[in-house]
XYZ file of C-alpha atoms in Angstrom:
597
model
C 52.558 -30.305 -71.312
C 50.964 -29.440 -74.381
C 51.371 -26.619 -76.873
C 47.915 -27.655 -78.715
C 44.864 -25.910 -77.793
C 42.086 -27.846 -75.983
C 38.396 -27.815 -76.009
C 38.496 -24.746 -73.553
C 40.636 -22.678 -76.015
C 37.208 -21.343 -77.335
C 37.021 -19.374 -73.717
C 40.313 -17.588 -74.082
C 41.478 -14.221 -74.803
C 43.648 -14.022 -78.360
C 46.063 -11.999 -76.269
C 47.263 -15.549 -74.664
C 49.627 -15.572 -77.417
C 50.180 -12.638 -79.757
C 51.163 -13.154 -83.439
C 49.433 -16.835 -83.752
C 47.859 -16.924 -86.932
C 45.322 -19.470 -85.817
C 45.142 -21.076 -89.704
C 48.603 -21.947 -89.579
C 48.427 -24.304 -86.145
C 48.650 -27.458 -86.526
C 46.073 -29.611 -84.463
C 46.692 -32.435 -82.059
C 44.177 -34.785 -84.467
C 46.242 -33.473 -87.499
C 49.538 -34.676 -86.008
C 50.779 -38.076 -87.091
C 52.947 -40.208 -84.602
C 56.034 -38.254 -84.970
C 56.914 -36.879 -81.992
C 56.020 -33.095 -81.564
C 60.192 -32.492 -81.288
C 60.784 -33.713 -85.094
C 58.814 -30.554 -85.916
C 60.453 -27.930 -84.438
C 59.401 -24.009 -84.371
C 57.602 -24.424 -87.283
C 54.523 -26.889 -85.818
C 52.647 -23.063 -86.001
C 54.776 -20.353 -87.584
C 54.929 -16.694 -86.316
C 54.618 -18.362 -82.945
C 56.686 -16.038 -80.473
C 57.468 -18.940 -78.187
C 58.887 -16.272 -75.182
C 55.460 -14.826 -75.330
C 53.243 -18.432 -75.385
C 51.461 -19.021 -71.914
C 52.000 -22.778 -71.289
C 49.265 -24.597 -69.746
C 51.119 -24.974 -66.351
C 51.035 -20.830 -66.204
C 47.679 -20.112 -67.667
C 45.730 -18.715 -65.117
C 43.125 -21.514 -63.099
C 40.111 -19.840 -64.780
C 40.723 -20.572 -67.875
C 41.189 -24.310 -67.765
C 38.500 -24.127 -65.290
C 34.596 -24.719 -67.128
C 31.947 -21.847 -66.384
C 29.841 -24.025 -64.507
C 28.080 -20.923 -62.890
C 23.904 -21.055 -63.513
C 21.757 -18.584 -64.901
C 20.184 -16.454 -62.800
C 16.618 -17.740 -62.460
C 13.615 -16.009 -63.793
C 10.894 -14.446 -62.014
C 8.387 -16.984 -63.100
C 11.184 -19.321 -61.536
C 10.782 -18.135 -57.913
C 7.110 -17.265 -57.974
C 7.061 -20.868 -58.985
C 8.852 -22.225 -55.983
C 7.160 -20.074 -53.090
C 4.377 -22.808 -53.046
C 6.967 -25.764 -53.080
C 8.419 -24.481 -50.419
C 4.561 -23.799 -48.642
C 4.220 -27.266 -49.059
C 7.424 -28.048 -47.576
C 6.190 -26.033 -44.203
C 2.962 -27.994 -44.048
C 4.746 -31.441 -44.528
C 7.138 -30.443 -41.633
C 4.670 -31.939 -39.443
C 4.378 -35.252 -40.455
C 7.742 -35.296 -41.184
C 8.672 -34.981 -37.915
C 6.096 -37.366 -36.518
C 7.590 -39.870 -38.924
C 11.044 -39.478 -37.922
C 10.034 -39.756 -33.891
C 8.340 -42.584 -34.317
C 11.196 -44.041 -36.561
C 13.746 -43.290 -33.658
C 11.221 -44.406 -31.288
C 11.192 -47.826 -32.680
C 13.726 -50.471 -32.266
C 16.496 -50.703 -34.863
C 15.154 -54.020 -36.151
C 11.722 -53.063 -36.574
C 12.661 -49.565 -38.221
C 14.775 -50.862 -40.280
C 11.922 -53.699 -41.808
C 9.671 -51.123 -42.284
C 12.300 -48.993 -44.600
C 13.320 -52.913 -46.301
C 9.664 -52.837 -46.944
C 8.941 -49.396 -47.798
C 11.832 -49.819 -50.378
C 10.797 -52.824 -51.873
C 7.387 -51.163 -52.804
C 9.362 -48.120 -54.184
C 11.834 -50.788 -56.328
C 8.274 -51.966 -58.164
C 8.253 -50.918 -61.680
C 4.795 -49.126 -61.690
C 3.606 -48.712 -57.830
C 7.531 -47.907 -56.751
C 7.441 -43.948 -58.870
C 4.310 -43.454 -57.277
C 4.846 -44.129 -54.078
C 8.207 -42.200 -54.305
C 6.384 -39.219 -55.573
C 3.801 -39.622 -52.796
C 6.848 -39.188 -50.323
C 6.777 -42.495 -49.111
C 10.741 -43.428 -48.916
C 12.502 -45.161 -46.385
C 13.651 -43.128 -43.191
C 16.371 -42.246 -41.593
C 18.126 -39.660 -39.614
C 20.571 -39.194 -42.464
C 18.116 -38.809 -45.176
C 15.909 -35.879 -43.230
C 19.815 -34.547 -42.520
C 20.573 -34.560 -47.007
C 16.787 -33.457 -48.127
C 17.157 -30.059 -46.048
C 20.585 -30.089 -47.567
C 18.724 -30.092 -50.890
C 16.346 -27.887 -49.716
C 18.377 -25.361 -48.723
C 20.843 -25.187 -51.735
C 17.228 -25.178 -53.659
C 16.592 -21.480 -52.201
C 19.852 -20.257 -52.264
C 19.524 -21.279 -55.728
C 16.702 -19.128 -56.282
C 18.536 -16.630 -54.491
C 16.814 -16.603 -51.002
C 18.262 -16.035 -47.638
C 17.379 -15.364 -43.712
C 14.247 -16.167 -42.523
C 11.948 -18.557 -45.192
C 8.169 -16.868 -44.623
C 6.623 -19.325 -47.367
C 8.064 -22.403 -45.171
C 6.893 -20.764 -42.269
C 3.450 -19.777 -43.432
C 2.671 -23.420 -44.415
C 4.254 -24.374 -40.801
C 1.741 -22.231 -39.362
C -0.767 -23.218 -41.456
C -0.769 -27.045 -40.190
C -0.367 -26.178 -36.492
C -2.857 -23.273 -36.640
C -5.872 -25.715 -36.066
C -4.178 -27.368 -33.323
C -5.365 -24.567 -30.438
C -9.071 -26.121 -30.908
C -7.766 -28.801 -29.120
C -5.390 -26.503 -26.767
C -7.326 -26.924 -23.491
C -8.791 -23.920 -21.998
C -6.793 -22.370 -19.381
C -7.951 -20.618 -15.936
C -7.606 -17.028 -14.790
C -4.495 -17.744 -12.423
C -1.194 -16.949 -14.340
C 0.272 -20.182 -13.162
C -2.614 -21.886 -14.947
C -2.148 -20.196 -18.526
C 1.982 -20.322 -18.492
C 1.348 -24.389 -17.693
C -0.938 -24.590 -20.987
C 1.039 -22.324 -23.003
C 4.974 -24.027 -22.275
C 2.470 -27.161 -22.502
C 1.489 -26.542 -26.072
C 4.988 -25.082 -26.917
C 6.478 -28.218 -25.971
C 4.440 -30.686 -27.950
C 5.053 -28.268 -30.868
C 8.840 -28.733 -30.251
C 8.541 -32.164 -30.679
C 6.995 -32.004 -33.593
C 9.530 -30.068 -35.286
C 11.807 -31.977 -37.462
C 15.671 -32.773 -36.610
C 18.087 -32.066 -39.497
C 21.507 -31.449 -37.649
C 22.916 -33.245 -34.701
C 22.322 -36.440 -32.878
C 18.667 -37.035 -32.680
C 17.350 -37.521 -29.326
C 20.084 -34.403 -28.172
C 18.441 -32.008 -30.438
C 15.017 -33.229 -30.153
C 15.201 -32.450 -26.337
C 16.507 -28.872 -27.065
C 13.606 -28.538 -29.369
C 10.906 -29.306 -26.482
C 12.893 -27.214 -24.103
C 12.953 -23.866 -26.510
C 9.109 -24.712 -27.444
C 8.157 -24.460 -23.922
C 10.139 -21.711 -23.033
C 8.253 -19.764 -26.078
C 4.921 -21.142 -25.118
C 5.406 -19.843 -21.937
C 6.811 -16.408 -23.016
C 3.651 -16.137 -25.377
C 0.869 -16.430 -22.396
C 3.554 -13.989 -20.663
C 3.851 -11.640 -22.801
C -0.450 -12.060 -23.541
C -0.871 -11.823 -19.925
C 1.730 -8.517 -19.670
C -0.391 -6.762 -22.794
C -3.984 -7.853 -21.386
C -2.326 -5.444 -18.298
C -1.635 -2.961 -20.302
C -5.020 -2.691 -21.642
C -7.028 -2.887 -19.160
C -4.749 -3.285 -15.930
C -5.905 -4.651 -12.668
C -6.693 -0.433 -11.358
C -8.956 -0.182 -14.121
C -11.552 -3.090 -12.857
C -10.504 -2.060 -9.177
C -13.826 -0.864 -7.672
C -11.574 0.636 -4.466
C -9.566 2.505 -6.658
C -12.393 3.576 -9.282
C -13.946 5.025 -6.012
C -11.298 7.110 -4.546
C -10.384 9.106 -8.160
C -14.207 9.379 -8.419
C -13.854 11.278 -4.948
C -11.021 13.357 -6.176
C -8.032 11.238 -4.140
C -5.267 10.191 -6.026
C -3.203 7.294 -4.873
C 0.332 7.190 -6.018
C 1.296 4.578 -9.154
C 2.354 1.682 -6.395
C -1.433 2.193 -4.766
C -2.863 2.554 -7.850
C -1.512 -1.343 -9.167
C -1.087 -2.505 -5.613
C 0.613 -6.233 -5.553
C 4.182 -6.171 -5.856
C 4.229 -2.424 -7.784
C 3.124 -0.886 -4.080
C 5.843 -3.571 -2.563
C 8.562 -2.307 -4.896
C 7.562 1.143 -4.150
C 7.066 0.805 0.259
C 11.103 0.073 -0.533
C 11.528 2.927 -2.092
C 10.224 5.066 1.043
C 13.792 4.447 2.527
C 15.720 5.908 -0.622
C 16.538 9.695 -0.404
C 14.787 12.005 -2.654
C 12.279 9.375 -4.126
C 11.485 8.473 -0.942
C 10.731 11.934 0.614
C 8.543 12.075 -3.122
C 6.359 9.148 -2.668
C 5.490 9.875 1.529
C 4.818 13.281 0.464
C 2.370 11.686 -2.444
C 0.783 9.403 0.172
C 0.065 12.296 2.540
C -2.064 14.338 0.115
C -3.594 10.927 -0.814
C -4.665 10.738 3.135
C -5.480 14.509 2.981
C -7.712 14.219 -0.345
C -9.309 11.562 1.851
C -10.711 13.708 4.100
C -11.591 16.292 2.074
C -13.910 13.742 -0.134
C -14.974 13.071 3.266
C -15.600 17.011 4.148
C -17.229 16.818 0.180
C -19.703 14.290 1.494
C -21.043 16.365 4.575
C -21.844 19.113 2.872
C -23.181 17.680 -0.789
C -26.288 17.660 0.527
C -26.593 21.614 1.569
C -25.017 22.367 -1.596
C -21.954 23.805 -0.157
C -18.123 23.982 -0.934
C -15.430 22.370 0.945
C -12.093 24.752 2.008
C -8.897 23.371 1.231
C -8.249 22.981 4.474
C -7.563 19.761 6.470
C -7.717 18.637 10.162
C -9.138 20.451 12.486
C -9.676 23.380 10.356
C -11.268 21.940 7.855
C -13.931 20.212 10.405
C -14.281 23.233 11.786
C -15.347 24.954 8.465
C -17.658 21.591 7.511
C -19.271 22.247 10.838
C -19.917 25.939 10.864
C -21.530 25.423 7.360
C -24.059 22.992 8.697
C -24.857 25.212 11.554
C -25.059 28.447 9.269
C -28.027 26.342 7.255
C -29.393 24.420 9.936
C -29.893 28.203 12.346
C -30.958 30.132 9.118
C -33.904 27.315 8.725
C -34.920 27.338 12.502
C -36.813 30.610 12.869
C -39.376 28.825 9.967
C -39.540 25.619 11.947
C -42.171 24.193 14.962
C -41.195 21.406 17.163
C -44.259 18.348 17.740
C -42.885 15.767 19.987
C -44.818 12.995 17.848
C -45.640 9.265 19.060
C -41.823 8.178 17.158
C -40.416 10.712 19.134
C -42.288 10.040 22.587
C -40.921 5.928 21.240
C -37.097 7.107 20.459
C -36.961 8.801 23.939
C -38.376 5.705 25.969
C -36.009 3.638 24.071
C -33.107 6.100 25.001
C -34.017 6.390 28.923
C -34.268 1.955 29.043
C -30.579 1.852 27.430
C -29.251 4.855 29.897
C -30.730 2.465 32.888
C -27.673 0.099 32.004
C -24.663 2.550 32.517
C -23.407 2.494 35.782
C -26.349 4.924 38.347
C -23.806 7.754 37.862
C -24.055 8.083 34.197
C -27.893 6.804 33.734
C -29.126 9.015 36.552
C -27.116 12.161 34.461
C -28.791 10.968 31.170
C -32.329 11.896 33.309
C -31.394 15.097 34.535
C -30.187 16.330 31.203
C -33.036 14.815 29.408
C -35.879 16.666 32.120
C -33.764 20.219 32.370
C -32.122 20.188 29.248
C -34.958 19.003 26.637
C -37.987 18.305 28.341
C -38.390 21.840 30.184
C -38.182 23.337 26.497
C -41.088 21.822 25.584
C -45.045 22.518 26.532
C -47.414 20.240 28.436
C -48.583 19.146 24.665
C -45.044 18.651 23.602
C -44.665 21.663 21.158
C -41.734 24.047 20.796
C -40.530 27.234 18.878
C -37.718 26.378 16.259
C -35.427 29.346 18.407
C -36.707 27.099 21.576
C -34.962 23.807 19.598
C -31.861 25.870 19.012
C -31.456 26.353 22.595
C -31.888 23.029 23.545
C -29.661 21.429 20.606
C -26.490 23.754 21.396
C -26.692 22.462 25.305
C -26.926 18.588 23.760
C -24.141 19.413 21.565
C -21.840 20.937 24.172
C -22.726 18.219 27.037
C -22.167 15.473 24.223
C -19.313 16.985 22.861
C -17.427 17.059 26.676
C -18.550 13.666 27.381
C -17.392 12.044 24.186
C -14.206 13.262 24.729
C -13.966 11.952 28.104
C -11.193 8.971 29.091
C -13.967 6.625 30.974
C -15.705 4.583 28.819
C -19.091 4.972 30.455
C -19.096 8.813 30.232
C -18.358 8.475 26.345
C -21.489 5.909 26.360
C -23.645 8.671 27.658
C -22.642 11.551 25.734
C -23.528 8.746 22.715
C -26.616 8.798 24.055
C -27.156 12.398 24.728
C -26.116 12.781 21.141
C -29.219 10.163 19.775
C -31.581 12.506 21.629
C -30.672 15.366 19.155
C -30.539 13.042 16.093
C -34.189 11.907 17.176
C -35.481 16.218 17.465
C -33.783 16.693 13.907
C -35.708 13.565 12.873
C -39.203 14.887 14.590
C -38.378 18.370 12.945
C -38.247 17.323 9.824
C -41.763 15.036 10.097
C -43.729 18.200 11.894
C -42.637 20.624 9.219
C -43.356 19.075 6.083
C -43.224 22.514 3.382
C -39.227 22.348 4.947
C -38.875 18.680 4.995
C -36.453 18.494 1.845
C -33.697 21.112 3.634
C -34.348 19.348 6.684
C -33.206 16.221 5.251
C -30.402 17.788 3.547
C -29.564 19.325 6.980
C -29.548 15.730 8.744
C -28.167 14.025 6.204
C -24.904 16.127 6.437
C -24.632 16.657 10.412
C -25.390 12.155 10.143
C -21.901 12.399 8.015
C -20.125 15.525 10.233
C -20.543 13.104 12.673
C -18.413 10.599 11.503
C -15.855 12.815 10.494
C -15.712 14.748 13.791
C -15.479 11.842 15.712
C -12.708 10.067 13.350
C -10.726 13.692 13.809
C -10.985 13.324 17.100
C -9.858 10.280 17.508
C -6.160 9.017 19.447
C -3.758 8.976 16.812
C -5.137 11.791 14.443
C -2.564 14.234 13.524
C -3.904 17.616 13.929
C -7.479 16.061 13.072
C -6.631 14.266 10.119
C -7.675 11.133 10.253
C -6.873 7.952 8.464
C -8.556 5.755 6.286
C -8.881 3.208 9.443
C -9.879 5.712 12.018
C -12.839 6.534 9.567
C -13.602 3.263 9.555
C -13.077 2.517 13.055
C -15.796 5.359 13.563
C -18.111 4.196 11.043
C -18.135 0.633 12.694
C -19.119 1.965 15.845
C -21.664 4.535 14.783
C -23.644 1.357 13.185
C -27.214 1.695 15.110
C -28.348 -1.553 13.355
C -28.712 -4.780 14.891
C -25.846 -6.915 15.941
C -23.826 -4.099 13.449
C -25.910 -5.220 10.798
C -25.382 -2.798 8.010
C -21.219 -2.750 9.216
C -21.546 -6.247 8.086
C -23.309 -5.552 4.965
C -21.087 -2.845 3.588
C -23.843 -0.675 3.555
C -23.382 1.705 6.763
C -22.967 5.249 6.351
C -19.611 6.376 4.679
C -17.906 2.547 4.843
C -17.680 2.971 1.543
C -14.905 5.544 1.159
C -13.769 4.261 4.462
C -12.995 0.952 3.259
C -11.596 1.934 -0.092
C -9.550 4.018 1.501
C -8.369 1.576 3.786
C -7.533 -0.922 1.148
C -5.850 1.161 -1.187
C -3.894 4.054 0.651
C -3.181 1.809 4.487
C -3.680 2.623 7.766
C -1.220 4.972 8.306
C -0.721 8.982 7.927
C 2.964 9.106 6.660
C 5.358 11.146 7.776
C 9.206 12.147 6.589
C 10.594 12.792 9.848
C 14.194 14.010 10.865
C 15.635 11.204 9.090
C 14.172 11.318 5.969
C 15.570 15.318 5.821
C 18.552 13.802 6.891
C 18.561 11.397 4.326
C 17.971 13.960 1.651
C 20.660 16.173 2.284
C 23.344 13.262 1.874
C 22.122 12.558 -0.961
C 22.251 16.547 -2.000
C 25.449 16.668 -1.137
C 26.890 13.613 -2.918
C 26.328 15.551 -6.248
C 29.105 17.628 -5.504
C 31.333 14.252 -6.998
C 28.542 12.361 -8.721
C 26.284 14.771 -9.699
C 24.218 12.074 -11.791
C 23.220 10.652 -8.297
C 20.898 13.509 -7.245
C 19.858 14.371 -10.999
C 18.713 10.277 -11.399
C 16.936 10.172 -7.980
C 15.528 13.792 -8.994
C 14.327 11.689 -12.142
C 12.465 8.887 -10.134
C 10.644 11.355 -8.276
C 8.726 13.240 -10.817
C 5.447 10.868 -11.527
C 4.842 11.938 -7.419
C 4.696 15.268 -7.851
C 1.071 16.635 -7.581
C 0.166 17.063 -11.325
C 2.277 14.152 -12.869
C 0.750 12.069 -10.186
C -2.864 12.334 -11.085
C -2.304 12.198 -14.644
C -0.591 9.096 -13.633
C -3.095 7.418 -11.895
C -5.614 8.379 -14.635
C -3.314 6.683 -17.356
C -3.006 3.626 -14.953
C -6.456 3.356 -14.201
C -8.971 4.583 -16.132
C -9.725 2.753 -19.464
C -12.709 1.978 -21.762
C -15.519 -0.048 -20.955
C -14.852 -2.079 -23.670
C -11.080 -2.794 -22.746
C -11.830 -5.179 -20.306
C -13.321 -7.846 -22.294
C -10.875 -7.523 -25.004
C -8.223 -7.663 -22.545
C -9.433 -10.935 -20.862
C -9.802 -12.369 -24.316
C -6.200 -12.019 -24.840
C -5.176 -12.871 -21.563
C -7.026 -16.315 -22.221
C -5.966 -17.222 -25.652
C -2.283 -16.226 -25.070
C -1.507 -20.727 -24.487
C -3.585 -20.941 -27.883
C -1.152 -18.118 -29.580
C 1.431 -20.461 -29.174
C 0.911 -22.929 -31.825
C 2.034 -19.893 -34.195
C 4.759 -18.209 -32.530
C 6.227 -21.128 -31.852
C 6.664 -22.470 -35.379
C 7.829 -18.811 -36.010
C 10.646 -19.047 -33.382
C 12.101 -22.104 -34.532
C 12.145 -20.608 -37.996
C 13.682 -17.549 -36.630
C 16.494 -19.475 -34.340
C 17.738 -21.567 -37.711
């Protein structure tokens, strides 16, 4: 151990050793071969030698060199942001390098690195070539150049994720979705192409930790897996925008006609699934039957709405049997207050309905067909004078006896006796008809007249029908009746889609079911368990409570608006995402990988 100061001395504190007077120590290089014994105390007088700090006890940092850098300069790290863009786009070919290096046989990758390093030993060719990049390859040498890279930004004071790497990574892999191939409108379709491209972007990603062929594997796995989450998460925000309700025409119908579905009816698929569960689950349950029921109810009102649009009159907010009573006391209140103005001409259409009517009575059993000719010669004929004219208070007469006689054989369990009071009920659609051609200066209310009792009849006889509850009928009792109220050919216009009221009848079928739902005892019952467990878990009621509010009558229809209606313009955009969600994938997956290291 030496006394003598060393190069580093310069670094210390004067305090090391108080009371050296620094022109009175003598130097190692001043020293001659004597031993530094033979000298004594005196080699530096006024040295304290209980207060020295030998070299052994000197604290580490000062025998230690500042090797710490400067901090680097602003100019320094603007400088390196596009070094390390270029390092992003050459992560490409980097990595296509090193597969097909790994993909080779030892032998023949390790010729073409003999030769690739005999070019680089030439004196001229060889520092161009190892500018240009070209070096031999190896697993070990990707491993130490991220090494490099890596201490080069921490250098530079960088950390977490490295956006000028990753925008040149993007960058190069951007133009690849030109060549992404165009997916279909099934979901399976566009998850395929996106974990597709996501894949063949892992592989192109370079290895720099691990054993190759292990990592690389993990690479293609986690670039298909975000592939696929990109066209999933496309797909899920296409949904958003402009979600399956919003381009449903059934749907679009019904809130046009002022029924409101509930949020599973509304998205239908495995939303409506989810919620028909729900049904059995106390509280929500009782919610979403209750929701369904006014959706039936609002069904037959739009239906109540349709009779009398064309008389200009309101509907009562009554359902059932109520409510087609009020629909048809409205009719008759504007179909009497017209009569008085009216005159009856059996015409030649007329005379041709009639004969038409009287050859299909001829094949009901003789019971039935030989009723349809009394009625027809006491109840309509005998009304009428030798030249086939009659008073509208005449017609009134006549139409209230066909309406009564139709009305009691309609409703009758034999099949045949409901076939005739059809027919008895054709005869008065055919003098409503006649009416309106003899009395031209009325022919508008007239029309307005038929066109509603042509609807009331639907509705009557769908409120009527087996199954109804208290005359409210469901969507496929409407359309039951609408089916078989089809005059046309071989139920041509049924077929169609065109036959009066199939419309709402259909729509309504489709979206809302076939059934009128009802809570029952056991729902009640259900409900008060679940009351009465809040007396220990009071978060049980408050939580189903929760669930049930977008049912409730207001929250409901502003829910169905926000899940259905949308801006023309959202569909297109919406597809547009939905299709290039595989083709967003040669970005986010780059930015994964970048955000995983």
């Amino acid at each position: 151990m030496s006394l003598l100061p060393e190069k580093t001395v310069p670094a210390r504190s004067p305090k090391i050793a108080p009371g050296i007077n620094l022109e009175e120590v003598i130097w190692e290089d001043e020293l001659d071969a004597t031993p530094p014994q033979a000298h004594g105390p005196k080699i530096a007088p006024g040295i304290n030698l209980e207060e020295v700090i030998w070299d052994d006890e000197a604290p580490s940092s000062l025998n230690t060199p500042n090797t710490s850098a400067a901090s680097p300069t602003s100019w320094q790290k603007a400088a390196f942001v596009p070094m390390q863009m270029l390092k992003g786009v050459s992560d490409l070919p980097d990595a296509l390098a090193q597969n097909v290096m790994n993909a080779l046989p030892d032998k023949v990758s390790g010729a073409i690195n003999q030769g690739i390093q005999y070019v680089n030993d030439l004196p001229i060719v060889g520092p161009v070539t190892q500018a240009l990049g070209l070096v031999p390859l190896s697993n070990e040498a990707f491993k130490q150049r991220e090494a490099a890279y890596q201490a080069a930004r921490q250098a530079m004071g960088q950390s977490g994720t490295d956006w000028a790497r990753l925008s040149g990574n993007m960058g190069i892999t951007a133009p690849l979705a030109a060549v992404v191939p165009a997916a279909g409108p099934a979901l399976a379709g566009r998850l395929a192409a996106g974990a597709g491209t996501g894949a063949v972007l892992g592989a192109l990603e370079p290895v720099t930790d691990g054993e190759f062929w292990k990592e690389k594997n993990k690479q293609i796995a986690f670039g298909a897996m975000t592939g696929g989450a990109t066209t999933g998460v496309a797909g899920a925000l296409a949904r958003i925008l402009s979600p399956k309700a919003s381009t449903n025409k059934n749907v679009q119908l019904l809130l046009k006609e002022g029924v409101t579905p509930t949020p599973g009816q509304v998205m239908g698929g495995t939303a409506q699934r989810i919620e028909d569960k729900l049904t059995s689950v106390p509280i929500v349950g009782d919610a979403i039957t209750s929701a369904r029921r006014r959706a039936v109810e609002d069904l037959n009102r739009a239906a109540y709405h349709r009779t009398l649009d064309p008389i200009e009159e309101k509907v009562s907010s009554e359902v059932g049997r109520e409510g087609v009573r009020h629909v048809s006391r409205q009719l008759s209140d504007a179909y009497n207050k017209l009569l008085p103005n009216l005159k009856f001409r059996a015409d030649n259409q007329f005379k041709t309905e009639i004969n038409q009517l009287q050859c299909m009575a001829q094949t009901l059993p003789k019971a039935e067909a030989q009723a349809f000719k009394t009625i027809l010669r006491e109840k309509v004929l005998r009304h009428l004078t030798p030249q086939g004219h009659a008073t509208g208070d005449s017609i009134k007469v006549v139409e209230s006896e066909l309406g009564r006689l139709s009305s009691g054989y309609r409703g009758d369990p034999s099949f045949d006796k409901r076939e005739l009071g059809t027919a008895l009920n054709e005869i008065s659609t055919s003098i409503r008809a006649s009416l309106q051609r003899s009395n031209p200066e009325h022919a508008g209310q007239l029309k307005a007249i038929n066109d509603g009792y042509a609807a009331y009849t639907r509705i009557r006889d769908a409120s009527g029908r087996i199954g109804s509850t208290d005359g409210i009928f469901t969507p496929a009792q409407l359309a039951s009746v609408v089916r078989s109220m089809d005059k046309s050919v071989g139920k041509g216009n049924y077929a169609r889609g065109s036959a009066l009221m199939e419309d709402l009848s259909d729509a309504g079928r489709s979206v809302l079911g076939s059934a009128y739902p009802d809570s029952g005892t056991a729902g009640r019952l259900l409900n008060m368990a679940a009351l009465a467990s809040g007396l220990k878990q009071p978060a049980i009621p408050l939580s189903l409570a929760a669930a049930s509010m977008p049912y409730l009558p207001f929250l409901n229809r502003l829910t169905a608006a926000a899940l259905a209606k949308r801006p023309q313009a959202a569909r297109p955009i919406a597809e547009r995402i939905r299709q290039l969600g595989p083709k967003a994938s040669v970005l986010t997956t780059p930015a994964a990988f970048e955000a995983s290291n």
